[in-house]
Amino acid sequence: MDLHYLKIFYEVAKEKSFTKAASKLYINQSAVSIQVKKFEELLNTKLFDRSSKKIKLTYTGEALYKMAEEIFEKVKRAEKEINRIIDLDRAKISIGASPVIGEPLIPSLMKEFSKLHEEIEYDINVSNKQWLLKLLKEGELDVLLIDEEHITDTNLEVLQVDRVPYVLVGKREYRSIENVAKDPLISRRHVPNNNEAIASIENKYHITFETKIPVLGNLEVIKGMVREGIGNVILPYYSVYKEIQSGEFKVIEEIDEIRDGYQLVITKDKKNLIQIIKFVNFIQNYKIQY
């Protein structure tokens, strides 16, 4: 298959216009039409339905367009990677992280990684998961560190990293779990594991948290509310381990049966780059002490 023909076909299908494709490719419209026809003859199939006034792909054309899209996305990512290496004259990793992972973990992770691999530069983007996944697929990011997400994209490789228990933490110590139930509990009701952890404690001790304060949003806001003594909260250990180790937060209860981890996501076409291999190996061996 001639990639020159494939590129012309791809641009016509993408723009849904021979005229727009010609302008983008800097050739005249008749040349585009001729090249597409030659491509169809080469493949011995029709790629466009010419019975319609609008640009419409045949079934074969639709299948080829999807494959061509993947091919040219990979080419684009390869070009970006080469240009980045040339510009820097050294390896670099662009790292994306969801807030629940990035805020508590990235500072210590990158401090340790830089000690081991001074030769690798990096930049970091902390944002919501769906936006980060889009940037990863477009080649703007090399790796993602995100809280658990069901990902089915065959172009992505998902590696499960360390799983830790949920913990109920607060600003002060309690004499009994019954007293804990009387104080407000900050809840993250849209997080399934959080709801399971709450139910686990209530069922284990036959209690009901009398006041629940639902919070949807930034992890630092939630931890700030705990610091101010507004209420207690149940979170994965990795998100509050620094506050626990410093003594700022007290562990009221460890919910070992409910565990949460985070995932490392990479595109399969980049997983053999030496800097990615080093980062993946580091993350897989990095353990939070608890």
mmCIF file of C-alpha atoms in Angstrom, residues 18-19 21-23 25-35:
data_model
loop_
_atom_site.group_PDB
_atom_site.id
_atom_site.type_symbol
_atom_site.label_atom_id
_atom_site.label_comp_id
_atom_site.label_asym_id
_atom_site.label_seq_id
_atom_site.Cartn_x
_atom_site.Cartn_y
_atom_site.Cartn_z
ATOM 1 C CA PHE A 18 -11.718 17.130 -2.392
ATOM 2 C CA THR A 19 -11.242 20.916 -2.523
ATOM 3 C CA ALA A 21 -7.967 18.244 0.936
ATOM 4 C CA ALA A 22 -6.253 19.683 -2.148
ATOM 5 C CA SER A 23 -5.671 22.986 -0.357
ATOM 6 C CA LEU A 25 -1.943 19.069 0.554
ATOM 7 C CA TYR A 26 -0.901 21.988 -1.691
ATOM 8 C CA ILE A 27 -1.968 20.260 -4.925
ATOM 9 C CA ASN A 28 -4.840 20.976 -7.298
ATOM 10 C CA GLN A 29 -8.240 19.329 -6.971
ATOM 11 C CA SER A 30 -8.023 17.336 -10.208
ATOM 12 C CA ALA A 31 -4.739 15.779 -9.042
ATOM 13 C CA VAL A 32 -6.444 14.705 -5.801
ATOM 14 C CA SER A 33 -9.308 13.093 -7.728
ATOM 15 C CA ILE A 34 -6.884 11.272 -10.037
ATOM 16 C CA GLN A 35 -4.757 10.006 -7.129
#
